[in-house]
């Protein structure tokens, strides 16, 4: 089960990370680990839902993306 | 069980958030939701460990904190 979970997420993160990789290629942001950026966006809502056991609001998602995007160097 | 989880995390996040609240008071960062900042730091490692089922490295933690700290407006 652990192996299947890892395999699914490895593929999912690689697809999502392509968006960040292309932004780096276009010079829109400084070089960064693309998968880490995706995990920085997905992590807080999953933490909020699964660990703290609270529903995720639209405001929470927007605040998460805003914080991460501001953290990317340009 | 859900109620106990929420209660524990509500208290835990409030304690952690005090660090961010004081940074805002000192004018070191612009006003921000202190608990959201804590969740932005705790979320990615928990996501990495619990959702993608992979161990969390020191580098992962450092990269997470760096990204969040850079995202805070000054």
JSON list of C-alpha atoms in Angstrom, two decimals:
[
{"chain": "A", "resi": 1, "resn": "UNK", "atom": "CA", "xyz": [0.00, 0.00, 0.00]},
{"chain": "A", "resi": 2, "resn": "UNK", "atom": "CA", "xyz": [2.83, 2.40, 0.83]},
{"chain": "A", "resi": 3, "resn": "UNK", "atom": "CA", "xyz": [4.48, 1.64, -2.52]},
{"chain": "A", "resi": 4, "resn": "UNK", "atom": "CA", "xyz": [1.28, 2.33, -4.48]},
{"chain": "A", "resi": 5, "resn": "UNK", "atom": "CA", "xyz": [0.71, 5.59, -2.59]},
{"chain": "A", "resi": 6, "resn": "UNK", "atom": "CA", "xyz": [4.26, 6.72, -3.32]},
{"chain": "A", "resi": 7, "resn": "UNK", "atom": "CA", "xyz": [3.96, 5.75, -7.00]},
{"chain": "A", "resi": 8, "resn": "UNK", "atom": "CA", "xyz": [0.68, 7.63, -7.49]},
{"chain": "A", "resi": 9, "resn": "UNK", "atom": "CA", "xyz": [1.96, 10.76, -5.77]},
{"chain": "A", "resi": 10, "resn": "UNK", "atom": "CA", "xyz": [5.32, 10.67, -7.58]},
{"chain": "A", "resi": 11, "resn": "UNK", "atom": "CA", "xyz": [3.44, 10.79, -10.89]},
{"chain": "A", "resi": 12, "resn": "UNK", "atom": "CA", "xyz": [0.93, 13.40, -9.68]},
{"chain": "A", "resi": 13, "resn": "UNK", "atom": "CA", "xyz": [3.62, 15.71, -8.28]},
{"chain": "A", "resi": 14, "resn": "UNK", "atom": "CA", "xyz": [5.74, 15.39, -11.43]},
{"chain": "A", "resi": 15, "resn": "UNK", "atom": "CA", "xyz": [2.78, 16.52, -13.57]},
{"chain": "A", "resi": 16, "resn": "UNK", "atom": "CA", "xyz": [1.96, 19.46, -11.28]},
{"chain": "A", "resi": 17, "resn": "UNK", "atom": "CA", "xyz": [5.64, 20.42, -10.99]},
{"chain": "A", "resi": 18, "resn": "UNK", "atom": "CA", "xyz": [5.87, 20.91, -14.76]},
{"chain": "A", "resi": 19, "resn": "UNK", "atom": "CA", "xyz": [3.99, 24.21, -14.34]},
{"chain": "A", "resi": 20, "resn": "UNK", "atom": "CA", "xyz": [6.66, 25.46, -11.95]},
{"chain": "A", "resi": 21, "resn": "UNK", "atom": "CA", "xyz": [9.50, 24.06, -14.08]},
{"chain": "A", "resi": 22, "resn": "UNK", "atom": "CA", "xyz": [8.25, 26.06, -17.09]},
{"chain": "A", "resi": 23, "resn": "UNK", "atom": "CA", "xyz": [8.00, 29.25, -15.03]},
{"chain": "A", "resi": 24, "resn": "UNK", "atom": "CA", "xyz": [11.67, 28.77, -14.10]},
{"chain": "A", "resi": 25, "resn": "UNK", "atom": "CA", "xyz": [12.58, 28.15, -17.77]},
{"chain": "A", "resi": 26, "resn": "UNK", "atom": "CA", "xyz": [10.79, 31.34, -18.81]},
{"chain": "A", "resi": 27, "resn": "UNK", "atom": "CA", "xyz": [12.78, 33.24, -16.16]},
{"chain": "A", "resi": 28, "resn": "UNK", "atom": "CA", "xyz": [9.63, 34.25, -14.29]},
{"chain": "A", "resi": 29, "resn": "UNK", "atom": "CA", "xyz": [11.02, 32.87, -11.03]},
{"chain": "A", "resi": 30, "resn": "UNK", "atom": "CA", "xyz": [14.46, 31.93, -9.83]},
{"chain": "A", "resi": 31, "resn": "UNK", "atom": "CA", "xyz": [15.49, 28.25, -9.90]},
{"chain": "A", "resi": 32, "resn": "UNK", "atom": "CA", "xyz": [13.61, 26.29, -7.27]},
{"chain": "A", "resi": 33, "resn": "UNK", "atom": "CA", "xyz": [12.70, 22.65, -6.56]},
{"chain": "A", "resi": 34, "resn": "UNK", "atom": "CA", "xyz": [9.42, 22.47, -8.55]},
{"chain": "A", "resi": 35, "resn": "UNK", "atom": "CA", "xyz": [8.00, 19.57, -6.54]},
{"chain": "A", "resi": 36, "resn": "UNK", "atom": "CA", "xyz": [8.68, 21.35, -3.27]},
{"chain": "A", "resi": 37, "resn": "UNK", "atom": "CA", "xyz": [6.64, 24.32, -4.49]},
{"chain": "A", "resi": 38, "resn": "UNK", "atom": "CA", "xyz": [3.72, 22.00, -5.28]},
{"chain": "A", "resi": 39, "resn": "UNK", "atom": "CA", "xyz": [3.99, 20.40, -1.83]},
{"chain": "A", "resi": 40, "resn": "UNK", "atom": "CA", "xyz": [4.07, 23.88, -0.27]},
{"chain": "A", "resi": 41, "resn": "UNK", "atom": "CA", "xyz": [0.70, 24.56, -1.95]},
{"chain": "A", "resi": 42, "resn": "UNK", "atom": "CA", "xyz": [-0.93, 21.17, -1.33]},
{"chain": "A", "resi": 43, "resn": "UNK", "atom": "CA", "xyz": [0.48, 20.63, 2.16]},
{"chain": "A", "resi": 44, "resn": "UNK", "atom": "CA", "xyz": [-1.39, 23.27, 4.19]},
{"chain": "A", "resi": 45, "resn": "UNK", "atom": "CA", "xyz": [-4.92, 22.32, 2.98]},
{"chain": "A", "resi": 46, "resn": "UNK", "atom": "CA", "xyz": [-4.23, 18.61, 3.51]},
{"chain": "A", "resi": 47, "resn": "UNK", "atom": "CA", "xyz": [-2.80, 19.40, 6.97]},
{"chain": "A", "resi": 48, "resn": "UNK", "atom": "CA", "xyz": [-5.84, 21.54, 7.78]},
{"chain": "A", "resi": 49, "resn": "UNK", "atom": "CA", "xyz": [-8.25, 18.80, 6.67]},
{"chain": "A", "resi": 50, "resn": "UNK", "atom": "CA", "xyz": [-6.50, 15.60, 7.77]},
{"chain": "A", "resi": 51, "resn": "UNK", "atom": "CA", "xyz": [-4.39, 16.62, 10.77]},
{"chain": "A", "resi": 52, "resn": "UNK", "atom": "CA", "xyz": [-6.35, 19.46, 12.40]},
{"chain": "A", "resi": 53, "resn": "UNK", "atom": "CA", "xyz": [-9.65, 17.94, 11.21]},
{"chain": "A", "resi": 54, "resn": "UNK", "atom": "CA", "xyz": [-11.23, 21.19, 10.00]},
{"chain": "A", "resi": 55, "resn": "UNK", "atom": "CA", "xyz": [-12.88, 22.05, 6.67]},
{"chain": "A", "resi": 56, "resn": "UNK", "atom": "CA", "xyz": [-10.84, 23.99, 4.11]},
{"chain": "A", "resi": 57, "resn": "UNK", "atom": "CA", "xyz": [-12.32, 27.33, 3.01]},
{"chain": "A", "resi": 58, "resn": "UNK", "atom": "CA", "xyz": [-11.73, 29.15, -0.27]},
{"chain": "A", "resi": 59, "resn": "UNK", "atom": "CA", "xyz": [-9.97, 31.90, 1.73]},
{"chain": "A", "resi": 60, "resn": "UNK", "atom": "CA", "xyz": [-7.56, 29.32, 3.15]},
{"chain": "A", "resi": 61, "resn": "UNK", "atom": "CA", "xyz": [-6.65, 28.10, -0.34]},
{"chain": "A", "resi": 62, "resn": "UNK", "atom": "CA", "xyz": [-6.17, 31.64, -1.67]},
{"chain": "A", "resi": 63, "resn": "UNK", "atom": "CA", "xyz": [-4.00, 32.61, 1.32]},
{"chain": "A", "resi": 64, "resn": "UNK", "atom": "CA", "xyz": [-1.87, 29.50, 0.82]},
{"chain": "A", "resi": 65, "resn": "UNK", "atom": "CA", "xyz": [-1.23, 30.16, -2.86]},
{"chain": "A", "resi": 66, "resn": "UNK", "atom": "CA", "xyz": [-0.56, 33.87, -2.20]},
{"chain": "A", "resi": 67, "resn": "UNK", "atom": "CA", "xyz": [2.03, 33.07, 0.47]},
{"chain": "A", "resi": 68, "resn": "UNK", "atom": "CA", "xyz": [3.86, 30.55, -1.71]},
{"chain": "A", "resi": 69, "resn": "UNK", "atom": "CA", "xyz": [3.83, 32.72, -4.84]},
{"chain": "A", "resi": 70, "resn": "UNK", "atom": "CA", "xyz": [5.22, 35.68, -2.84]},
{"chain": "A", "resi": 71, "resn": "UNK", "atom": "CA", "xyz": [7.94, 33.35, -1.51]},
{"chain": "A", "resi": 72, "resn": "UNK", "atom": "CA", "xyz": [9.23, 32.58, -5.00]},
{"chain": "A", "resi": 73, "resn": "UNK", "atom": "CA", "xyz": [12.19, 34.81, -5.83]},
{"chain": "A", "resi": 74, "resn": "UNK", "atom": "CA", "xyz": [12.03, 36.93, -8.97]},
{"chain": "B", "resi": 1, "resn": "UNK", "atom": "CA", "xyz": [-12.31, 11.76, 18.33]},
{"chain": "B", "resi": 2, "resn": "UNK", "atom": "CA", "xyz": [-12.66, 14.56, 15.80]},
{"chain": "B", "resi": 3, "resn": "UNK", "atom": "CA", "xyz": [-13.55, 17.01, 18.59]},
{"chain": "B", "resi": 4, "resn": "UNK", "atom": "CA", "xyz": [-10.47, 16.05, 20.63]},
{"chain": "B", "resi": 5, "resn": "UNK", "atom": "CA", "xyz": [-8.20, 16.36, 17.58]},
{"chain": "B", "resi": 6, "resn": "UNK", "atom": "CA", "xyz": [-9.58, 19.81, 16.83]},
{"chain": "B", "resi": 7, "resn": "UNK", "atom": "CA", "xyz": [-9.23, 20.92, 20.47]},
{"chain": "B", "resi": 8, "resn": "UNK", "atom": "CA", "xyz": [-5.59, 19.77, 20.70]},
{"chain": "B", "resi": 9, "resn": "UNK", "atom": "CA", "xyz": [-4.63, 21.42, 17.42]},
{"chain": "B", "resi": 10, "resn": "UNK", "atom": "CA", "xyz": [-6.51, 24.63, 18.22]},
{"chain": "B", "resi": 11, "resn": "UNK", "atom": "CA", "xyz": [-4.41, 24.98, 21.37]},
{"chain": "B", "resi": 12, "resn": "UNK", "atom": "CA", "xyz": [-1.17, 23.93, 19.66]},
{"chain": "B", "resi": 13, "resn": "UNK", "atom": "CA", "xyz": [-1.63, 26.33, 16.73]},
{"chain": "B", "resi": 14, "resn": "UNK", "atom": "CA", "xyz": [-2.53, 29.22, 19.06]},
{"chain": "B", "resi": 15, "resn": "UNK", "atom": "CA", "xyz": [0.75, 28.72, 20.98]},
{"chain": "B", "resi": 16, "resn": "UNK", "atom": "CA", "xyz": [2.85, 28.51, 17.80]},
{"chain": "B", "resi": 17, "resn": "UNK", "atom": "CA", "xyz": [1.01, 31.45, 16.24]},
{"chain": "B", "resi": 18, "resn": "UNK", "atom": "CA", "xyz": [2.10, 33.71, 19.12]},
{"chain": "B", "resi": 19, "resn": "UNK", "atom": "CA", "xyz": [5.60, 33.85, 17.57]},
{"chain": "B", "resi": 20, "resn": "UNK", "atom": "CA", "xyz": [4.16, 35.20, 14.33]},
{"chain": "B", "resi": 21, "resn": "UNK", "atom": "CA", "xyz": [1.78, 37.56, 16.17]},
{"chain": "B", "resi": 22, "resn": "UNK", "atom": "CA", "xyz": [4.73, 39.14, 17.99]},
{"chain": "B", "resi": 23, "resn": "UNK", "atom": "CA", "xyz": [6.69, 39.56, 14.76]},
{"chain": "B", "resi": 24, "resn": "UNK", "atom": "CA", "xyz": [3.71, 41.48, 13.36]},
{"chain": "B", "resi": 25, "resn": "UNK", "atom": "CA", "xyz": [3.52, 43.61, 16.55]},
{"chain": "B", "resi": 26, "resn": "UNK", "atom": "CA", "xyz": [7.23, 44.45, 16.26]},
{"chain": "B", "resi": 27, "resn": "UNK", "atom": "CA", "xyz": [6.62, 45.51, 12.64]},
{"chain": "B", "resi": 28, "resn": "UNK", "atom": "CA", "xyz": [9.01, 42.87, 11.31]},
{"chain": "B", "resi": 29, "resn": "UNK", "atom": "CA", "xyz": [6.35, 41.58, 8.93]},
{"chain": "B", "resi": 30, "resn": "UNK", "atom": "CA", "xyz": [3.10, 42.99, 7.58]},
{"chain": "B", "resi": 31, "resn": "UNK", "atom": "CA", "xyz": [-0.17, 41.90, 9.22]},
{"chain": "B", "resi": 32, "resn": "UNK", "atom": "CA", "xyz": [-0.96, 38.29, 8.41]},
{"chain": "B", "resi": 33, "resn": "UNK", "atom": "CA", "xyz": [-3.10, 35.46, 9.78]},
{"chain": "B", "resi": 34, "resn": "UNK", "atom": "CA", "xyz": [-0.61, 34.00, 12.31]},
{"chain": "B", "resi": 35, "resn": "UNK", "atom": "CA", "xyz": [-2.18, 30.55, 12.36]},
{"chain": "B", "resi": 36, "resn": "UNK", "atom": "CA", "xyz": [-2.13, 30.33, 8.60]},
{"chain": "B", "resi": 37, "resn": "UNK", "atom": "CA", "xyz": [1.63, 30.96, 8.63]},
{"chain": "B", "resi": 38, "resn": "UNK", "atom": "CA", "xyz": [2.09, 28.10, 11.10]},
{"chain": "B", "resi": 39, "resn": "UNK", "atom": "CA", "xyz": [-0.02, 25.81, 8.94]},
{"chain": "B", "resi": 40, "resn": "UNK", "atom": "CA", "xyz": [2.03, 26.84, 5.89]},
{"chain": "B", "resi": 41, "resn": "UNK", "atom": "CA", "xyz": [5.14, 25.62, 7.75]},
{"chain": "B", "resi": 42, "resn": "UNK", "atom": "CA", "xyz": [3.66, 22.45, 9.27]},
{"chain": "B", "resi": 43, "resn": "UNK", "atom": "CA", "xyz": [1.54, 21.47, 6.26]},
{"chain": "B", "resi": 44, "resn": "UNK", "atom": "CA", "xyz": [4.18, 20.46, 3.70]},
{"chain": "B", "resi": 45, "resn": "UNK", "atom": "CA", "xyz": [6.14, 18.08, 6.00]},
{"chain": "B", "resi": 46, "resn": "UNK", "atom": "CA", "xyz": [2.92, 16.45, 7.21]},
{"chain": "B", "resi": 47, "resn": "UNK", "atom": "CA", "xyz": [1.72, 16.17, 3.60]},
{"chain": "B", "resi": 48, "resn": "UNK", "atom": "CA", "xyz": [5.08, 14.67, 2.56]},
{"chain": "B", "resi": 49, "resn": "UNK", "atom": "CA", "xyz": [4.98, 12.14, 5.40]},
{"chain": "B", "resi": 50, "resn": "UNK", "atom": "CA", "xyz": [1.29, 11.24, 5.65]},
{"chain": "B", "resi": 51, "resn": "UNK", "atom": "CA", "xyz": [-0.07, 11.77, 2.13]},
{"chain": "B", "resi": 52, "resn": "UNK", "atom": "CA", "xyz": [2.87, 10.99, -0.20]},
{"chain": "B", "resi": 53, "resn": "UNK", "atom": "CA", "xyz": [4.25, 8.48, 2.32]},
{"chain": "B", "resi": 54, "resn": "UNK", "atom": "CA", "xyz": [7.90, 9.59, 2.12]},
{"chain": "B", "resi": 55, "resn": "UNK", "atom": "CA", "xyz": [10.38, 10.47, 4.88]},
{"chain": "B", "resi": 56, "resn": "UNK", "atom": "CA", "xyz": [10.98, 14.16, 5.61]},
{"chain": "B", "resi": 57, "resn": "UNK", "atom": "CA", "xyz": [14.60, 15.33, 5.23]},
{"chain": "B", "resi": 58, "resn": "UNK", "atom": "CA", "xyz": [16.27, 18.27, 6.98]},
{"chain": "B", "resi": 59, "resn": "UNK", "atom": "CA", "xyz": [16.59, 19.93, 3.56]},
{"chain": "B", "resi": 60, "resn": "UNK", "atom": "CA", "xyz": [12.83, 19.64, 3.06]},
{"chain": "B", "resi": 61, "resn": "UNK", "atom": "CA", "xyz": [12.17, 21.39, 6.37]},
{"chain": "B", "resi": 62, "resn": "UNK", "atom": "CA", "xyz": [14.67, 24.17, 5.66]},
{"chain": "B", "resi": 63, "resn": "UNK", "atom": "CA", "xyz": [13.24, 24.72, 2.15]},
{"chain": "B", "resi": 64, "resn": "UNK", "atom": "CA", "xyz": [9.72, 24.91, 3.61]},
{"chain": "B", "resi": 65, "resn": "UNK", "atom": "CA", "xyz": [10.62, 27.52, 6.23]},
{"chain": "B", "resi": 66, "resn": "UNK", "atom": "CA", "xyz": [12.67, 29.54, 3.71]},
{"chain": "B", "resi": 67, "resn": "UNK", "atom": "CA", "xyz": [9.77, 29.66, 1.25]},
{"chain": "B", "resi": 68, "resn": "UNK", "atom": "CA", "xyz": [7.26, 30.76, 3.89]},
{"chain": "B", "resi": 69, "resn": "UNK", "atom": "CA", "xyz": [9.56, 33.38, 5.46]},
{"chain": "B", "resi": 70, "resn": "UNK", "atom": "CA", "xyz": [10.28, 34.86, 2.01]},
{"chain": "B", "resi": 71, "resn": "UNK", "atom": "CA", "xyz": [6.52, 34.97, 1.41]},
{"chain": "B", "resi": 72, "resn": "UNK", "atom": "CA", "xyz": [5.90, 37.22, 4.42]},
{"chain": "B", "resi": 73, "resn": "UNK", "atom": "CA", "xyz": [5.71, 40.85, 3.35]},
{"chain": "B", "resi": 74, "resn": "UNK", "atom": "CA", "xyz": [8.05, 43.35, 4.99]}
]
